[in-house]
Short mmCIF file of C-alpha atoms in Angstrom, two decimals:
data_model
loop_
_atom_site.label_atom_id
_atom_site.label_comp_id
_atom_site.label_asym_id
_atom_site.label_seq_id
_atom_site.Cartn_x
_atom_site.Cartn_y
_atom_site.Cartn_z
CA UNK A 1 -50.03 6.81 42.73
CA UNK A 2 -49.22 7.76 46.19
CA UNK A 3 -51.98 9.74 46.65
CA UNK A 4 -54.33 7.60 45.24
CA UNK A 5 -53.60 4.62 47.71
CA UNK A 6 -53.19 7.47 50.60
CA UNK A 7 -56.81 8.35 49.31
CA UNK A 8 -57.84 5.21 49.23
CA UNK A 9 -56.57 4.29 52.77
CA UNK A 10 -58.32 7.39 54.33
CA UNK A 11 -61.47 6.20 52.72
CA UNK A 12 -61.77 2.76 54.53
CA UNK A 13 -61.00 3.88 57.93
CA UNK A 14 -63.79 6.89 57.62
CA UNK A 15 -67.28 6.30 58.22
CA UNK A 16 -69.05 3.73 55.90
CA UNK A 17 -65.30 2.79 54.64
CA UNK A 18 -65.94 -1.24 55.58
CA UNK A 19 -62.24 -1.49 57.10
CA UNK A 20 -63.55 -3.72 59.54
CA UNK A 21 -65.73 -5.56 57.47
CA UNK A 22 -63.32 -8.56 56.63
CA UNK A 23 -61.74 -9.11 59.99
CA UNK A 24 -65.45 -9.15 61.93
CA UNK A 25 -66.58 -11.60 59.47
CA UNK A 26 -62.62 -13.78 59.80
CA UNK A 27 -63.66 -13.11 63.81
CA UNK A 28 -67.58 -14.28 63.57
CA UNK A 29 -66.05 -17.75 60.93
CA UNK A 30 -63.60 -18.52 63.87
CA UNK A 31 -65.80 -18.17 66.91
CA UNK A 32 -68.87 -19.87 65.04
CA UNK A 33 -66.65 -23.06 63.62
CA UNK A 34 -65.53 -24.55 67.73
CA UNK A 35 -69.67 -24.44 68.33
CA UNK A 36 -70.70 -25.77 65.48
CA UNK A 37 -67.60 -28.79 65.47
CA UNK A 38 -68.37 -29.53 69.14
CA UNK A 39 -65.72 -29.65 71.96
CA UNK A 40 -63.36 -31.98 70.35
CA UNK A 41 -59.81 -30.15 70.90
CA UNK A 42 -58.42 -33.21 68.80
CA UNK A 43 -60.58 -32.59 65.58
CA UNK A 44 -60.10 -28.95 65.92
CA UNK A 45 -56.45 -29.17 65.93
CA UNK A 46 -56.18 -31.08 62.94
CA UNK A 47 -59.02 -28.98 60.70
CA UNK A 48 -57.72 -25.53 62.20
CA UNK A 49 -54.95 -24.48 59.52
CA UNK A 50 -57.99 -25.27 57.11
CA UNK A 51 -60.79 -23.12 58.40
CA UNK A 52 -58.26 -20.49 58.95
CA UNK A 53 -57.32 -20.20 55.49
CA UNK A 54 -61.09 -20.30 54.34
CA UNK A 55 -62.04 -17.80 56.79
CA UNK A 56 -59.59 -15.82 55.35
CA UNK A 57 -60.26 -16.34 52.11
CA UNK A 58 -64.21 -15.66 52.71
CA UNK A 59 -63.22 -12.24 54.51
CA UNK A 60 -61.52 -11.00 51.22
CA UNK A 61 -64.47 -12.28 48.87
CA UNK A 62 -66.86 -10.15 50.72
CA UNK A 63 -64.81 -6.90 50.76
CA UNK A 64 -63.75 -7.55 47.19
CA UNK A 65 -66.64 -5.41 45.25
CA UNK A 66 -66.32 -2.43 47.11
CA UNK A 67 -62.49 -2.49 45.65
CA UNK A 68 -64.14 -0.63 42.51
CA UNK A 69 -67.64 -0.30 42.43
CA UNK A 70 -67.67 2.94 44.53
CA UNK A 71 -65.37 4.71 42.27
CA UNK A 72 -67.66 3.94 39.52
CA UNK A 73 -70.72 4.80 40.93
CA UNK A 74 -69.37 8.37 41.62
CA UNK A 75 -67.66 8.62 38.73
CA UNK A 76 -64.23 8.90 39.72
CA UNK A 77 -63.42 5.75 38.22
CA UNK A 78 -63.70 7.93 34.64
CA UNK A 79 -61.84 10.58 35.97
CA UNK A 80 -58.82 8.35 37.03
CA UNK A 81 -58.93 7.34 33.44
CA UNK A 82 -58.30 10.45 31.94
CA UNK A 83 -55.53 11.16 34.41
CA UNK A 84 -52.16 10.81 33.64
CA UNK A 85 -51.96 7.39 35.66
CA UNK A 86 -51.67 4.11 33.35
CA UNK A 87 -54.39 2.12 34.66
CA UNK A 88 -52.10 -0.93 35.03
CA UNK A 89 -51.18 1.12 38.19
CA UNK A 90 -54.70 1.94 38.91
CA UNK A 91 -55.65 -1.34 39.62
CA UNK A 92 -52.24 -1.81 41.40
CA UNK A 93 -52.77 0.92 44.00
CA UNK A 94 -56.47 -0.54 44.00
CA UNK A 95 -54.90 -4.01 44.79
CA UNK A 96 -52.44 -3.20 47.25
CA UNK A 97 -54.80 -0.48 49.33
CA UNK A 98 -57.19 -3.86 49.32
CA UNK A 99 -54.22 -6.07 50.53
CA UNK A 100 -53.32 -3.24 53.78
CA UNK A 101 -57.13 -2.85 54.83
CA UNK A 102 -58.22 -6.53 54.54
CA UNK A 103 -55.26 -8.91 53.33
CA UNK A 104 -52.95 -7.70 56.10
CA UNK A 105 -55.01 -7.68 59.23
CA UNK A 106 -56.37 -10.97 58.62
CA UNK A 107 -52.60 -12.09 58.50
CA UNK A 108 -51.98 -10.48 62.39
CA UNK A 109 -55.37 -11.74 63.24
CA UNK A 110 -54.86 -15.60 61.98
CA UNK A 111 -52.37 -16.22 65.46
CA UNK A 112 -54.98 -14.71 67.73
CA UNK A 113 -58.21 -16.52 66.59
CA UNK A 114 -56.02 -19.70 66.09
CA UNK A 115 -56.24 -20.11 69.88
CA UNK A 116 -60.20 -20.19 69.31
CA UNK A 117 -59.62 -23.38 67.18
CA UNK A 118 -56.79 -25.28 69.41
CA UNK A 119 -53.76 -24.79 66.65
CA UNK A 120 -51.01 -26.72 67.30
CA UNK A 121 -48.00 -24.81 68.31
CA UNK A 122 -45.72 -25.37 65.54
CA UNK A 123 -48.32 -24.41 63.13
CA UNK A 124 -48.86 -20.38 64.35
CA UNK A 125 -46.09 -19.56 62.50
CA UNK A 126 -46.62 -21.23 59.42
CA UNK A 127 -50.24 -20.49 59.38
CA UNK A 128 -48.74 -16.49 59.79
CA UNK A 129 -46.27 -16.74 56.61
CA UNK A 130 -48.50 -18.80 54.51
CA UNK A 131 -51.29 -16.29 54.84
CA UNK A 132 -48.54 -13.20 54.67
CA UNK A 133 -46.88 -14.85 51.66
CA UNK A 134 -50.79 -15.97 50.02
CA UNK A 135 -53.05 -13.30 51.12
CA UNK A 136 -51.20 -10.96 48.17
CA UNK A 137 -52.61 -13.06 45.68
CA UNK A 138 -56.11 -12.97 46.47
CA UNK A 139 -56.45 -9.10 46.12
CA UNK A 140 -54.75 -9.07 43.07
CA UNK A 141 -57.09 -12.08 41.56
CA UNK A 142 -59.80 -10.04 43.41
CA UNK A 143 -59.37 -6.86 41.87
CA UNK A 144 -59.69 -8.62 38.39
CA UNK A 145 -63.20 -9.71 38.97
CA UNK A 146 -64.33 -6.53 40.21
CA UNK A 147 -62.57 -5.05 36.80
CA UNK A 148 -64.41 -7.38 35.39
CA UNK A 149 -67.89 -6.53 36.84
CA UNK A 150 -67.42 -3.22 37.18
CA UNK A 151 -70.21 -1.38 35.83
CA UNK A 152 -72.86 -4.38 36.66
CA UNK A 153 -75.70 -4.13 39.00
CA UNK A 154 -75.15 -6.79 41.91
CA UNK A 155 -71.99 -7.95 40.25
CA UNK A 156 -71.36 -8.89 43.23
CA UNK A 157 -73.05 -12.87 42.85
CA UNK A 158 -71.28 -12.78 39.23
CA UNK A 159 -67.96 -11.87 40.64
CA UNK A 160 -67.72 -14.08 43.23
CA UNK A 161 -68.38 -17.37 40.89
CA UNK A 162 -65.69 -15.87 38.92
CA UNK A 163 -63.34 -15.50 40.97
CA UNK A 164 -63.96 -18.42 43.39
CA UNK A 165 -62.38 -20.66 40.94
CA UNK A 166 -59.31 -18.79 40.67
CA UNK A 167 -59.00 -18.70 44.50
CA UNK A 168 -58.78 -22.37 44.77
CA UNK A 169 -54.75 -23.14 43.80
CA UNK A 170 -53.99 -20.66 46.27
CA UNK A 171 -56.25 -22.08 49.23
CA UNK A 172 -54.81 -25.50 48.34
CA UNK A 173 -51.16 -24.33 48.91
CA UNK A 174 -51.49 -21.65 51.65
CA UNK A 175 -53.32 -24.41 53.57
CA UNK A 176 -51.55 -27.16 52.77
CA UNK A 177 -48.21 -24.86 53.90
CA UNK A 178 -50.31 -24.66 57.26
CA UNK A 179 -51.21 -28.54 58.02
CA UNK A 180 -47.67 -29.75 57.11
CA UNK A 181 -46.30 -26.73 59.03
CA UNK A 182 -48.79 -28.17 62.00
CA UNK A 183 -47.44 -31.68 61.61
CA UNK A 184 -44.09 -30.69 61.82
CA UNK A 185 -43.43 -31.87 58.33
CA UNK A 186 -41.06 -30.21 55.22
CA UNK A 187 -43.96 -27.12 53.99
CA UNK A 188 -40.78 -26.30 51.16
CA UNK A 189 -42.84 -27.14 47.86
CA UNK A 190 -46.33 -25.92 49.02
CA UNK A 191 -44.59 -22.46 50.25
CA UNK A 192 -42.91 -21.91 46.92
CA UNK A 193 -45.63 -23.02 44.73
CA UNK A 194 -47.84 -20.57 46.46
CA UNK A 195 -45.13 -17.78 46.19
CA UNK A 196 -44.63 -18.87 42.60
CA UNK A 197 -48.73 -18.00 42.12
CA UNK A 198 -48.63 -14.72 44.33
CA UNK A 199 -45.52 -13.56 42.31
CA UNK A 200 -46.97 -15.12 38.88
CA UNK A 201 -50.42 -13.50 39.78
CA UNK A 202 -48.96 -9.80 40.70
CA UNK A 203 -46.92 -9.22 37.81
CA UNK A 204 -49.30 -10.90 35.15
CA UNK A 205 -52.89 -9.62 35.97
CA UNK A 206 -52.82 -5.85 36.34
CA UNK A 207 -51.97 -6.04 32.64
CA UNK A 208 -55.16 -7.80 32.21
CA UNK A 209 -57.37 -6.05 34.97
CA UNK A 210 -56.36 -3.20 33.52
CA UNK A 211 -57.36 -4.17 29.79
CA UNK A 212 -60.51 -5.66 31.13
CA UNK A 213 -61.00 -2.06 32.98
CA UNK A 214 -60.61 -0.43 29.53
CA UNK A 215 -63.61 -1.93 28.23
CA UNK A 216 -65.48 -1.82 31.02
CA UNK A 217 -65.44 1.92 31.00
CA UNK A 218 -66.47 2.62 27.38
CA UNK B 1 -51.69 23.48 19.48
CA UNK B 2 -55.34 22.69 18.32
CA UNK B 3 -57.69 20.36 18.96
CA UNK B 4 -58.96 18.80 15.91
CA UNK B 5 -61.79 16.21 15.24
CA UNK B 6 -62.65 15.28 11.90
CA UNK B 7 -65.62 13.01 10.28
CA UNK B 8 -66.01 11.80 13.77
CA UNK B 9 -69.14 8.80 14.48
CA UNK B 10 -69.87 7.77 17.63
CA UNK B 11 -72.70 4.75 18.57
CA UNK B 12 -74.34 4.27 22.14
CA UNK B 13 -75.73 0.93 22.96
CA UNK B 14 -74.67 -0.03 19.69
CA UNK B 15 -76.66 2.54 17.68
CA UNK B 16 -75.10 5.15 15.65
CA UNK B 17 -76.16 8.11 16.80
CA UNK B 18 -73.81 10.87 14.83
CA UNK B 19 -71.66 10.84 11.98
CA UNK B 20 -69.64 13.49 10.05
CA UNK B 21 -68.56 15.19 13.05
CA UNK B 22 -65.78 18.35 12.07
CA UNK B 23 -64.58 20.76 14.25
CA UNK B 24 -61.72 22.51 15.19
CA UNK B 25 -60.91 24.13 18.93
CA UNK B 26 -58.22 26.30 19.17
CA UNK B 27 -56.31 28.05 22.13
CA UNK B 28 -58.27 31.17 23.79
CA UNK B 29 -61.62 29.68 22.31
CA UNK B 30 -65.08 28.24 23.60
CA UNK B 31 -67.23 26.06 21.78
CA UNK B 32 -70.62 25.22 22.55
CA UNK B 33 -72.52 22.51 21.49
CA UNK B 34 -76.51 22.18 21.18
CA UNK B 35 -78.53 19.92 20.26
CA UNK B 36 -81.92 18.16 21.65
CA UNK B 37 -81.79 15.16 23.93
CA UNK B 38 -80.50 12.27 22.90
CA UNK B 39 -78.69 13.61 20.01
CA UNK B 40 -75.29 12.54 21.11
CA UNK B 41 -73.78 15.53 23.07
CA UNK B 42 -72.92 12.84 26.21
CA UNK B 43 -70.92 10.60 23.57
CA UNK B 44 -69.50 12.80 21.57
CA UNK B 45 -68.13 14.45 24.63
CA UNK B 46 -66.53 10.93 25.88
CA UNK B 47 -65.33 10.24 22.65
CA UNK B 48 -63.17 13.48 22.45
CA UNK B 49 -62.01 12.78 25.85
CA UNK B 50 -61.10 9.23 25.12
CA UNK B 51 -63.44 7.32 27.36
CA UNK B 52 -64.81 6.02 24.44
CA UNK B 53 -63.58 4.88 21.26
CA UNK B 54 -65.16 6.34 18.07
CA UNK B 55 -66.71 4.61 15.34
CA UNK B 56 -65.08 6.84 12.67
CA UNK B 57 -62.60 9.68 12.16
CA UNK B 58 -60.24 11.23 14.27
CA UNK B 59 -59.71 13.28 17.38
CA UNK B 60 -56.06 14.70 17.51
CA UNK B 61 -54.52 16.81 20.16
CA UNK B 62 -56.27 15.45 22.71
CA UNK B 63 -53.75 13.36 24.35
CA UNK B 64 -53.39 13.99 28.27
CA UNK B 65 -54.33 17.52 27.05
CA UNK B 66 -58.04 17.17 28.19
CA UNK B 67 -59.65 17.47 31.87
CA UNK B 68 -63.17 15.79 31.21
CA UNK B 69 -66.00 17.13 33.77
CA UNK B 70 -69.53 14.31 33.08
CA UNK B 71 -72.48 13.46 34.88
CA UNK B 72 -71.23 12.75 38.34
CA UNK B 73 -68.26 14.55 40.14
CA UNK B 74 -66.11 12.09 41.46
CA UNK B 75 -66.48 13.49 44.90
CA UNK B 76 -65.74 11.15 48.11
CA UNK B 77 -68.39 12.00 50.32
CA UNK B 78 -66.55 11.17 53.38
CA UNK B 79 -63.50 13.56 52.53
CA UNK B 80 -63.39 17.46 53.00
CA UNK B 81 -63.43 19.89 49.95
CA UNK B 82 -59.69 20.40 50.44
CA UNK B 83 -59.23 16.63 50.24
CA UNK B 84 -61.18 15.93 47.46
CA UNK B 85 -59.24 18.49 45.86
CA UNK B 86 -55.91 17.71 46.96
CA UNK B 87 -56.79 13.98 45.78
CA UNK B 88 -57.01 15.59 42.10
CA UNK B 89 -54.49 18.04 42.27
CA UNK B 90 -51.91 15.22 42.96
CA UNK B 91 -52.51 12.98 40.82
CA UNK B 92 -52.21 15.56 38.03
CA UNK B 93 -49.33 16.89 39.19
CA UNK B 94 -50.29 20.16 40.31
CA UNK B 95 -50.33 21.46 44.25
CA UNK B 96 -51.98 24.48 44.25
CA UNK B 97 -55.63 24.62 45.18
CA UNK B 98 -55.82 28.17 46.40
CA UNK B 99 -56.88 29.66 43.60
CA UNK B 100 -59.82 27.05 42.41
CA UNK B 101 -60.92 27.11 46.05
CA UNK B 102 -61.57 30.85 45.47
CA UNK B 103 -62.82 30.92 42.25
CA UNK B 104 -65.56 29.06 43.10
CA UNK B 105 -66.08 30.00 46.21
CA UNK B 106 -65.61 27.23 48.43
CA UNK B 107 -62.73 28.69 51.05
CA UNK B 108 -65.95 28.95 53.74
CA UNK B 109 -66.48 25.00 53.29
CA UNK B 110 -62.95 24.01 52.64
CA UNK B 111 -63.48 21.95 55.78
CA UNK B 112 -66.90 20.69 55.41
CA UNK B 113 -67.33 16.94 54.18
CA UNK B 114 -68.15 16.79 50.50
CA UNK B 115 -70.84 14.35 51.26
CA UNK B 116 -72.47 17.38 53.36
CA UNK B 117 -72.49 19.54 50.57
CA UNK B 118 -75.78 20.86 48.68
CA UNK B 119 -76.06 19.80 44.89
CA UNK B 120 -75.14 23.07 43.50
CA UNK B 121 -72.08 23.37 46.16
CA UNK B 122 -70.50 19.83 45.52
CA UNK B 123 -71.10 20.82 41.52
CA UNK B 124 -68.89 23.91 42.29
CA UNK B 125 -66.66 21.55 43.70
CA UNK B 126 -66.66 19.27 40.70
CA UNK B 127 -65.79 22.55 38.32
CA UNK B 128 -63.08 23.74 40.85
CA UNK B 129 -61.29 20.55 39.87
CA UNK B 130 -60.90 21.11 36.27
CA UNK B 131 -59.09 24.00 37.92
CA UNK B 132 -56.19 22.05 39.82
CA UNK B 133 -55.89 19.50 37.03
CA UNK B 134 -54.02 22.49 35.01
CA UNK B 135 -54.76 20.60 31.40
CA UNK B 136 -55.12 23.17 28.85
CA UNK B 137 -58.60 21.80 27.10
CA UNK B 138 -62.13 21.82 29.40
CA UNK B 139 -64.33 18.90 27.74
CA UNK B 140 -67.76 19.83 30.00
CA UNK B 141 -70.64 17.90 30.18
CA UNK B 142 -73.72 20.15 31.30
CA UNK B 143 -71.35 21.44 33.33
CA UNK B 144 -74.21 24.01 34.90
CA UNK B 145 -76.55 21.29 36.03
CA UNK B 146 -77.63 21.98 39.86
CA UNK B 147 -75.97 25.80 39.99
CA UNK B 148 -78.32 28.91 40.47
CA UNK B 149 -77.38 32.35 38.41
CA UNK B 150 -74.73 33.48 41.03
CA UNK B 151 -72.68 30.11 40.46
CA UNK B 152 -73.00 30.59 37.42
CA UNK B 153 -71.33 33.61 37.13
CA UNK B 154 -68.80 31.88 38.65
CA UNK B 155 -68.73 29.40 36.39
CA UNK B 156 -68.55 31.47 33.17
CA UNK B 157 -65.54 33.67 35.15
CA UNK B 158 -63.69 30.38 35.57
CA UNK B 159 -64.07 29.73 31.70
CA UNK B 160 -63.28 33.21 30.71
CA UNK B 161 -59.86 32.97 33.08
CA UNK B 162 -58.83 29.63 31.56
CA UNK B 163 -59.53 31.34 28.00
CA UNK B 164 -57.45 34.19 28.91
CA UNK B 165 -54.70 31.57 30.03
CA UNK B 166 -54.47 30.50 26.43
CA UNK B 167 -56.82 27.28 27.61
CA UNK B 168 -59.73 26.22 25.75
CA UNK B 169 -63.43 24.61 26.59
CA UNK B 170 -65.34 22.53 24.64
CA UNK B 171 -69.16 22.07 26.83
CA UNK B 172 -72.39 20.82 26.26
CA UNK B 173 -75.15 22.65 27.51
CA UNK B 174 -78.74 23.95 27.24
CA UNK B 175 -78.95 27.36 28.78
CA UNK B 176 -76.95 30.64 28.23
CA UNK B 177 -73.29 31.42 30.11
CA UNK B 178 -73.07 34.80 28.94
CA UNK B 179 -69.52 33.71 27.17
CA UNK B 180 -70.70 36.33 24.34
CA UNK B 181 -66.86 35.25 22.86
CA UNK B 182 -68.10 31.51 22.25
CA UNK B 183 -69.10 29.28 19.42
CA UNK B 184 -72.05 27.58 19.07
CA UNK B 185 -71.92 23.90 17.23
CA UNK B 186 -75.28 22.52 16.67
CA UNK B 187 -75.35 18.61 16.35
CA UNK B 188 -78.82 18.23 14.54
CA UNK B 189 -77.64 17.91 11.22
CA UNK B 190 -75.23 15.50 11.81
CA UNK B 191 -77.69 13.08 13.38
CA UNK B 192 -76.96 9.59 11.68
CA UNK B 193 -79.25 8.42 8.80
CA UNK B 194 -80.83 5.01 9.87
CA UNK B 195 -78.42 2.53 8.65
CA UNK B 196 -77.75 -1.33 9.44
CA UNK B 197 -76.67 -1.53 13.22
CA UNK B 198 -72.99 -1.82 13.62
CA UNK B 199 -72.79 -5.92 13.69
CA UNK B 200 -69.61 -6.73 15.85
CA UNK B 201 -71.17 -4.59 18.71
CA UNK B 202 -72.13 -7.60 20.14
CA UNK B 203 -69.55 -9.74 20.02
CA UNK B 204 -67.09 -7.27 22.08
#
């Protein structure tokens, strides 16, 4: 397992390995959204936690297919299958070497690019842990739709109206944590409902990315 | 411990494509099997390696016994020989690459990206992993595709070492290894008769 996500690590900071792919586009959301919204530091301030998290969120849809696709197309994805690893880890290790190359620097990004969009002060560091403590669950949820379009050429359209949907309880919470966090209200319930779905959503669906998977690779 | 496969059927795309399928593999022993396009060899071969399930019969002694070898390679283009096979050799356990590296020659381009490689030398590369995987059973798929007559000495060295290590290989292919020692299966007669189309296909 170890050396699959050390593999898989190696792979996206090489040549061609779209590391960067997530944060330029989180970067090019955040720049773009001040020019398009006008110089209104008031209306920025109040929208920011919001077009943070869908930045965010947009960043890890558009790295998502790469998660298994180029496995398959070389065939290693077969080869992992007749390995002694379980696939339940498989798509674990997939998951989590996902979370480190796009999750994870879009979480030590949100604070920097936040000063693009005028977030208030109190809300850096909720914006930080609700992305830190949300972020999680979008791999995982990604790395079901690519198990479950695996295989498909340009399931890339496919996957994303799959998974979309299954993005959206986690948007509401993470950014709801960030605009009470920003108006200095209680962010309690909206941070544990969105831990309760990162939590619920890691130890539930590698059982069924990993079933899905299965088929897939008959 | 043998591998054993009995009445096996196998469909592709839904269509059954052989049926009746008996063989038995034991250690120290090669099997070949022939057969025109189409006929099933691909299938067959994923079904015995579990990539696929069967329509009918069994395969047994084939659990986490069998390093499969298809179509493609499974090489990452952007890491070297030794990492590609390093990659493999971990996650079956094993750490020595020395000796596949060698046996099909590939110590001069142990540093050289894999995606730099020609066909025949990332093919070589491909074989050398059944190598590090250290599972007793070879299930090869045209497993001399790309190779000129030199590699494929190699190749048939390889296969004659992992006999001699009480290993066995079970391949699919067209031309002649010079493995004097192995049996030849051919699949024509157990084509499948036309017959309704497997009806839950579909649905699954």
């Amino acid at each position: 397992m170890k050396a699959l996500l050390y593999r898989d690590l190696i792979l996206s900071v090489r040549a061609g390995g779209g590391f960067g792919l997530g944060l330029a586009f989180f970067l090019i959301v955040t720049v773009l959204v001040p020019f398009g919204v006008g110089p209104q530091t008031e209306l920025l301030a109040r929208i920011a936690p919001g077009i943070l998290w869908i930045g965010a969120l947009l960043a890890c849809l558009l790295s998502l297919d790469r998660i298994l696709a180029l496995d398959w197309e070389d065939g290693s994805l077969d080869l992992l299958a007749t390995a002694p690893l379980p696939v339940e880890s498989i798509v674990t290790v997939k998951a989590l070497a996902h979370w480190i190359t796009t999750g994870l620097p879009l979480v030590l990004a949100a604070p920097v690019l936040g000063v693009l969009l005028s977030l208030p002060l109190p809300a850096y560091q909720w914006v930080l842990i609700s992305l830190a403590v949300g972020t999680p669950a979008l791999s995982v949820i990604g790395t079901f739709g690519a198990s479950l379009t695996v295989g498909l050429k340009r399931g890339g359209l496919l996957m994303s109206l799959l998974v979309l949907p299954l993005y959206v309880p986690t948007l509401i919470f993470g950014a709801e944590v960030a605009r009470r966090g920003a108006e200095g209200l209680t962010v309690q319930t909206p941070l544990l409902l969105l831990a309760g779905i990162s939590f619920g959503v890691i130890a539930l669906l590698p059982f069924a990315s990993a079933a899905v998977l299965r088929i897939n690779l008959r | 411990m043998n591998l054993t496969v009995r009445d096996l059927a196998v469909t592709r795309g839904g269509i059954a494509i052989l049926e009746g399928v008996s063989f038995d593999l034991s250690p120290r022993e090669a099997l070949v099997l022939r057969g025109p396009n189409g006929i099933g060899k691909t299938t067959l071969l994923r079904s015995v390696a579990g990539l696929q399930p069967a329509e009918a019969g069994t395969v047994t002694g084939a659990e986490d016994r069998i390093a499969h070898a298809g179509h493609s390679d499974g090489l990452k283009a952007m890491l070297s020989v030794t990492e590609n096979l390093r990659f493999w050799a971990s996650v079956f356990g094993t750490s020595d690459i020395e000796p596949a590296l060698a046996a099909f020659d590939l110590l001069e381009l142990r540093d050289r990206m894999a995606g730099t490689l020609s066909a025949g030398q990332k093919r070589r590369l491909g074989l050398a992993r059944l190598m590090v995987t250290g599972r007793p059973i070879w299930v090869l798929d045209e497993p001399t595709v790309s190779l000129d007559a030199a590699s494929v000495a190699l190749f048939a060295e390889a296969v004659r070492a992992h006999l001699a290590r009480g290993g066995s290989a079970l391949m699919a292919t067209h031309i002649d290894l010079g493995l004097a020692e192995a049996r030849v299966l051919d699949l024509t007669p157990f084509k499948a008769g036309p017959r309704a189309r497997a009806m839950d296909e579909a649905f699954l």
